[in-house]
Amino acid sequence: SKPEHLKIMISGAPASGKGTQCELITKKYGLVHIAAGDLLRAEIASGSENGKRAKEYMEKGQLVPNEIVVMMVKDRLLQPDSQENGWLLDGYPRSLSQATALKEFGFQPDLFIVLEVNEEILVERVVGRRLDPVTGKIYHLKYSPPETEEIAARLTQRFDDTEEKVKLRLQTHHQNVEAVLSMYEDITLKVNGNVPKEDVFAQIDDALTKLFEDQKLTSGSL
Ligand code: AP5
């Protein structure tokens, strides 16, 4: 594949800022953003049997079973746009078995980004998060308020964004995170996610710029 085809994974606790950073990364680097949670919410919206089953797990803050998630993500990674532009995989893999499956399918990332955020900040971010159903943009009532009254009036909240549900989502995260991290130790970039989103992005942007330059050098295109 061409050097500009970066393959990136981003992980972190619920509401650590994965989706927010993905917006900034795709804007600059043009990668295809593939979010496991978004694929699942689209499946729920379609009214399919898989969607109904997935929702039961998501409401409990648990991982959706692999037989629903694994093929869904694999198929999206194999779409022509992902293959042509490179991809940014968000919220996947979340367990050792998902990481192993990816490896078996031949998907090797160049960089594994881990957003590190303190727990009390995570809860505040979840409770204040809002989504614009028209543009898909992520807002926060305090940290990223909507630009206009019109947008403010149509914002929605996710069904799993309550303080009670985020505690369950955090538990699930803690149960699985170490095993996933151990698979990508040599390509992991730990990022301080407690700071404003522009400062989080600056850390990621630095690493991506270097990676991009390295790939150009090794492929001899400079
Ligand atoms: P998913 O949709 O992936 O949810 P999550 O991991 O809990 O992550 P979030 O989307 O809640 O947060 P985020 O990190 O993207 O933060 P955001 O940028 O929005 O998964 C949902 C469910 O689906 C799971 O519980 C599970 O059931 C299932 N699922 C998903 N993947 C799966 C898988 N691989 N296998 C099995 N099941 C799976 O930011 C949060 C808020 O903070 C926003 O309001 C934002 O504006 C604000 N904010 C962001 N950055 C900053 C900052 N730096 N400073 C201040 N505010 C900020």
Tab-separated table of C-alpha atoms and ligand atoms in Angstrom:
chain	number	residue	atom	x	y	z
A	1	SER	CA	0.000	0.000	0.000
A	2	LYS	CA	1.072	3.602	-0.485
A	3	PRO	CA	2.886	5.331	2.412
A	4	GLU	CA	0.112	7.810	3.033
A	5	HIS	CA	-2.220	4.956	3.897
A	6	LEU	CA	-1.951	5.273	7.621
A	7	LYS	CA	-3.647	2.649	9.742
A	8	ILE	CA	-4.394	4.003	13.188
A	9	MET	CA	-6.289	2.729	16.210
A	10	ILE	CA	-7.533	4.904	19.020
A	11	SER	CA	-8.630	3.618	22.397
A	12	GLY	CA	-9.508	4.943	25.805
A	13	ALA	CA	-12.181	4.798	28.468
A	14	PRO	CA	-15.792	5.833	27.744
A	15	ALA	CA	-15.929	9.587	27.010
A	16	SER	CA	-12.147	9.892	27.014
A	17	GLY	CA	-12.483	11.898	23.783
A	18	LYS	CA	-11.974	9.279	21.068
A	19	GLY	CA	-14.734	10.574	18.787
A	20	THR	CA	-13.653	14.188	19.304
A	21	GLN	CA	-10.038	13.420	18.371
A	22	CYS	CA	-11.182	11.340	15.397
A	23	GLU	CA	-13.009	14.393	13.989
A	24	LEU	CA	-9.774	16.403	14.235
A	25	ILE	CA	-7.574	13.612	12.857
A	26	THR	CA	-9.784	12.867	9.836
A	27	LYS	CA	-10.062	16.572	9.026
A	28	LYS	CA	-6.280	16.847	8.734
A	29	TYR	CA	-5.268	13.391	7.504
A	30	GLY	CA	-8.293	12.265	5.494
A	31	LEU	CA	-8.451	8.796	7.017
A	32	VAL	CA	-11.714	6.872	7.050
A	33	HIS	CA	-13.171	6.978	10.570
A	34	ILE	CA	-14.575	3.617	11.625
A	35	ALA	CA	-16.179	3.651	15.073
A	36	ALA	CA	-17.472	0.358	16.453
A	37	GLY	CA	-20.040	2.196	18.591
A	38	ASP	CA	-21.344	4.151	15.571
A	39	LEU	CA	-21.653	0.979	13.486
A	40	LEU	CA	-23.649	-0.599	16.319
A	41	ARG	CA	-25.922	2.439	16.729
A	42	ALA	CA	-26.580	2.361	12.958
A	43	GLU	CA	-27.494	-1.325	13.279
A	44	ILE	CA	-29.923	-0.466	16.096
A	45	ALA	CA	-31.458	2.322	13.980
A	46	SER	CA	-31.972	-0.128	11.090
A	47	GLY	CA	-34.244	-2.194	13.337
A	48	SER	CA	-32.417	-5.471	12.560
A	49	GLU	CA	-32.298	-8.502	14.869
A	50	ASN	CA	-28.567	-7.896	15.444
A	51	GLY	CA	-29.355	-4.304	16.359
A	52	LYS	CA	-31.948	-5.387	18.913
A	53	ARG	CA	-29.514	-7.828	20.483
A	54	ALA	CA	-26.681	-5.305	20.472
A	55	LYS	CA	-28.811	-2.753	22.291
A	56	GLU	CA	-29.423	-5.121	25.197
A	57	TYR	CA	-25.688	-5.303	25.844
A	58	MET	CA	-25.057	-1.611	25.269
A	59	GLU	CA	-27.754	-0.740	27.803
A	60	LYS	CA	-25.895	-2.807	30.376
A	61	GLY	CA	-22.559	-1.222	29.472
A	62	GLN	CA	-21.235	-4.597	28.365
A	63	LEU	CA	-19.372	-5.605	25.231
A	64	VAL	CA	-21.613	-6.668	22.373
A	65	PRO	CA	-20.862	-10.315	21.442
A	66	ASN	CA	-18.131	-10.928	18.887
A	67	GLU	CA	-20.444	-12.678	16.425
A	68	ILE	CA	-22.135	-9.305	15.888
A	69	VAL	CA	-19.147	-6.960	16.101
A	70	VAL	CA	-16.200	-8.743	14.519
A	71	MET	CA	-17.569	-9.175	10.973
A	72	MET	CA	-19.201	-5.745	11.056
A	73	VAL	CA	-15.840	-4.056	11.639
A	74	LYS	CA	-13.951	-6.364	9.267
A	75	ASP	CA	-16.377	-5.616	6.420
A	76	ARG	CA	-16.030	-1.871	7.000
A	77	LEU	CA	-12.215	-2.091	6.991
A	78	LEU	CA	-12.350	-3.923	3.664
A	79	GLN	CA	-14.501	-1.287	1.923
A	80	PRO	CA	-12.682	0.462	-0.945
A	81	ASP	CA	-12.601	3.871	0.790
A	82	SER	CA	-10.784	2.448	3.836
A	83	GLN	CA	-8.349	0.567	1.636
A	84	GLU	CA	-7.666	3.616	-0.538
A	85	ASN	CA	-7.385	6.333	2.116
A	86	GLY	CA	-6.216	4.483	5.198
A	87	TRP	CA	-8.315	4.070	8.327
A	88	LEU	CA	-8.776	5.279	11.861
A	89	LEU	CA	-10.359	2.578	13.982
A	90	ASP	CA	-12.157	3.891	17.072
A	91	GLY	CA	-13.300	1.752	19.999
A	92	TYR	CA	-12.064	-1.487	18.475
A	93	PRO	CA	-10.525	-3.899	19.463
A	94	ARG	CA	-11.855	-3.901	23.027
A	95	SER	CA	-10.885	-7.410	24.034
A	96	LEU	CA	-8.064	-9.840	23.469
A	97	SER	CA	-10.258	-11.951	21.199
A	98	GLN	CA	-11.099	-8.944	18.992
A	99	ALA	CA	-7.405	-8.016	18.778
A	100	THR	CA	-6.510	-11.574	17.867
A	101	ALA	CA	-9.219	-11.713	15.203
A	102	LEU	CA	-7.932	-8.506	13.594
A	103	LYS	CA	-4.428	-9.890	13.464
A	104	GLU	CA	-5.675	-13.096	11.874
A	105	PHE	CA	-7.493	-11.076	9.208
A	106	GLY	CA	-4.165	-9.323	8.491
A	107	PHE	CA	-4.961	-5.851	9.846
A	108	GLN	CA	-1.788	-4.437	11.394
A	109	PRO	CA	-1.988	-0.846	12.658
A	110	ASP	CA	0.924	1.596	12.410
A	111	LEU	CA	0.013	3.316	15.663
A	112	PHE	CA	-2.146	2.529	18.702
A	113	ILE	CA	-3.254	5.730	20.448
A	114	VAL	CA	-4.375	5.493	24.079
A	115	LEU	CA	-6.183	8.462	25.615
A	116	GLU	CA	-5.544	8.647	29.357
A	117	VAL	CA	-8.183	10.568	31.319
A	118	ASN	CA	-8.954	10.707	35.045
A	119	GLU	CA	-12.157	9.055	36.134
A	120	GLU	CA	-13.962	12.087	37.614
A	121	ILE	CA	-13.397	13.937	34.332
A	122	LEU	CA	-14.897	11.026	32.368
A	123	VAL	CA	-18.158	11.201	34.293
A	124	GLU	CA	-18.456	14.945	33.728
A	125	ARG	CA	-17.828	14.476	30.002
A	126	VAL	CA	-20.466	11.753	29.677
A	127	VAL	CA	-23.177	13.644	31.477
A	128	GLY	CA	-22.610	16.856	29.471
A	129	ARG	CA	-22.225	15.227	26.068
A	130	ARG	CA	-24.767	16.015	23.331
A	131	LEU	CA	-24.951	14.961	19.680
A	132	ASP	CA	-26.202	16.773	16.630
A	133	PRO	CA	-28.306	14.226	14.729
A	134	VAL	CA	-28.047	16.314	11.544
A	135	THR	CA	-24.242	16.620	11.274
A	136	GLY	CA	-23.161	13.839	13.647
A	137	LYS	CA	-21.002	16.346	15.508
A	138	ILE	CA	-20.157	15.798	19.184
A	139	TYR	CA	-20.792	18.643	21.646
A	140	HIS	CA	-20.434	19.214	25.371
A	141	LEU	CA	-22.707	21.635	27.211
A	142	LYS	CA	-19.717	23.148	29.014
A	143	TYR	CA	-16.584	22.339	26.966
A	144	SER	CA	-17.870	22.416	23.356
A	145	PRO	CA	-21.209	24.241	23.377
A	146	PRO	CA	-23.272	24.389	20.155
A	147	GLU	CA	-22.557	27.330	17.852
A	148	THR	CA	-26.158	28.422	17.305
A	149	GLU	CA	-29.583	28.321	18.980
A	150	GLU	CA	-30.854	26.244	16.089
A	151	ILE	CA	-28.277	23.519	16.735
A	152	ALA	CA	-28.827	23.718	20.502
A	153	ALA	CA	-32.530	23.024	20.024
A	154	ARG	CA	-32.001	19.779	18.107
A	155	LEU	CA	-29.224	18.199	20.230
A	156	THR	CA	-29.827	14.688	21.531
A	157	GLN	CA	-28.353	12.555	24.297
A	158	ARG	CA	-27.180	8.944	23.962
A	159	PHE	CA	-29.265	6.296	25.785
A	160	ASP	CA	-26.167	5.046	27.644
A	161	ASP	CA	-24.934	8.482	28.756
A	162	THR	CA	-26.103	8.474	32.355
A	163	GLU	CA	-23.884	8.471	35.422
A	164	GLU	CA	-25.171	5.008	36.348
A	165	LYS	CA	-24.491	3.525	32.880
A	166	VAL	CA	-21.054	5.072	32.551
A	167	LYS	CA	-19.991	3.289	35.753
A	168	LEU	CA	-20.903	-0.028	34.117
A	169	ARG	CA	-19.113	0.957	30.888
A	170	LEU	CA	-16.021	1.848	32.913
A	171	GLN	CA	-16.058	-1.528	34.663
A	172	THR	CA	-16.137	-3.295	31.314
A	173	HIS	CA	-13.289	-1.092	30.113
A	174	HIS	CA	-11.118	-1.928	33.142
A	175	GLN	CA	-11.742	-5.651	32.705
A	176	ASN	CA	-10.385	-5.660	29.150
A	177	VAL	CA	-7.928	-2.824	28.733
A	178	GLU	CA	-4.706	-4.507	29.889
A	179	ALA	CA	-5.079	-7.484	27.581
A	180	VAL	CA	-5.602	-5.235	24.552
A	181	LEU	CA	-2.692	-2.956	25.475
A	182	SER	CA	-0.361	-5.940	25.722
A	183	MET	CA	-0.993	-6.766	22.046
A	184	TYR	CA	0.208	-3.362	20.786
A	185	GLU	CA	2.970	-2.440	23.237
A	186	ASP	CA	5.556	-1.684	20.555
A	187	ILE	CA	3.352	0.797	18.657
A	188	THR	CA	1.498	2.424	21.578
A	189	LEU	CA	1.307	6.196	22.004
A	190	LYS	CA	-0.040	7.249	25.401
A	191	VAL	CA	-1.636	10.676	25.305
A	192	ASN	CA	-2.659	12.942	28.179
A	193	GLY	CA	-6.391	13.326	27.522
A	194	ASN	CA	-7.179	15.521	30.547
A	195	VAL	CA	-6.358	18.764	28.730
A	196	PRO	CA	-8.479	20.784	26.239
A	197	LYS	CA	-9.186	18.989	22.962
A	198	GLU	CA	-6.786	21.156	20.928
A	199	ASP	CA	-3.946	20.242	23.311
A	200	VAL	CA	-4.817	16.571	23.114
A	201	PHE	CA	-4.791	16.816	19.326
A	202	ALA	CA	-1.389	18.554	19.322
A	203	GLN	CA	0.151	15.462	20.965
A	204	ILE	CA	-1.450	13.142	18.414
A	205	ASP	CA	-0.635	15.416	15.485
A	206	ASP	CA	3.069	15.400	16.442
A	207	ALA	CA	3.194	11.625	16.401
A	208	LEU	CA	1.236	11.356	13.132
A	209	THR	CA	3.441	13.916	11.405
A	210	LYS	CA	6.524	11.910	12.395
A	211	LEU	CA	4.947	8.651	11.295
A	212	PHE	CA	3.998	10.167	7.962
A	213	GLU	CA	7.540	11.441	7.372
A	214	ASP	CA	9.078	8.083	8.402
A	215	GLN	CA	6.849	6.230	5.978
A	216	LYS	CA	7.768	8.570	3.137
A	217	LEU	CA	11.467	8.066	3.923
A	218	THR	CA	11.320	4.290	4.063
A	219	SER	CA	9.323	4.107	0.838
A	220	GLY	CA	11.867	6.344	-0.873
A	221	SER	CA	9.344	8.884	-2.107
A	222	LEU	CA	11.257	11.901	-0.762
B	1	AP5	P1	-18.846	3.680	22.134
B	1	AP5	O1	-19.821	4.422	21.330
B	1	AP5	O2	-17.529	3.393	21.543
B	1	AP5	O3	-18.690	4.444	23.514
B	1	AP5	P2	-17.465	4.655	24.513
B	1	AP5	O4	-16.273	3.822	24.343
B	1	AP5	O5	-18.106	4.613	25.827
B	1	AP5	O6	-16.915	6.029	24.094
B	1	AP5	P3	-17.745	7.295	23.866
B	1	AP5	O7	-18.278	7.342	22.481
B	1	AP5	O8	-18.729	7.410	24.983
B	1	AP5	O9	-16.705	8.457	24.125
B	1	AP5	P4	-15.511	9.051	23.289
B	1	AP5	O10	-14.239	8.536	23.854
B	1	AP5	O11	-15.723	8.940	21.822
B	1	AP5	O12	-15.645	10.572	23.760
B	1	AP5	P5	-16.210	11.881	22.987
B	1	AP5	O13	-15.207	12.355	22.001
B	1	AP5	O14	-17.604	11.679	22.559
B	1	AP5	O15	-19.474	2.316	22.622
B	1	AP5	C1	-20.771	2.254	23.138
B	1	AP5	C2	-21.143	0.818	23.464
B	1	AP5	O16	-21.100	0.025	22.268
B	1	AP5	C3	-20.200	0.081	24.427
B	1	AP5	O17	-20.560	0.323	25.767
B	1	AP5	C4	-20.428	-1.375	24.016
B	1	AP5	O18	-21.614	-1.877	24.567
B	1	AP5	C5	-20.599	-1.277	22.524
B	1	AP5	N1	-19.316	-1.440	21.815
B	1	AP5	C6	-18.568	-0.463	21.227
B	1	AP5	N2	-17.445	-0.971	20.700
B	1	AP5	C7	-17.474	-2.308	20.955
B	1	AP5	C8	-16.584	-3.386	20.675
B	1	AP5	N3	-15.417	-3.209	20.052
B	1	AP5	N4	-16.941	-4.628	21.082
B	1	AP5	C9	-18.113	-4.842	21.723
B	1	AP5	N5	-18.990	-3.874	22.034
B	1	AP5	C10	-18.676	-2.622	21.653
B	1	AP5	O19	-16.149	12.927	24.212
B	1	AP5	C11	-17.020	12.808	25.309
B	1	AP5	C12	-17.506	14.213	25.736
B	1	AP5	O20	-16.413	14.980	26.243
B	1	AP5	C13	-18.081	15.054	24.581
B	1	AP5	O21	-19.134	15.816	25.068
B	1	AP5	C14	-16.909	15.960	24.147
B	1	AP5	O22	-17.356	17.180	23.614
B	1	AP5	C15	-16.176	16.160	25.468
B	1	AP5	N6	-14.720	16.241	25.285
B	1	AP5	C16	-13.937	15.469	24.478
B	1	AP5	N7	-12.646	15.800	24.598
B	1	AP5	C17	-12.596	16.805	25.535
B	1	AP5	C18	-11.522	17.558	26.114
B	1	AP5	N8	-10.244	17.332	25.763
B	1	AP5	N9	-11.835	18.491	27.041
B	1	AP5	C19	-13.143	18.721	27.410
B	1	AP5	N10	-14.188	18.028	26.899
B	1	AP5	C20	-13.919	17.079	25.969
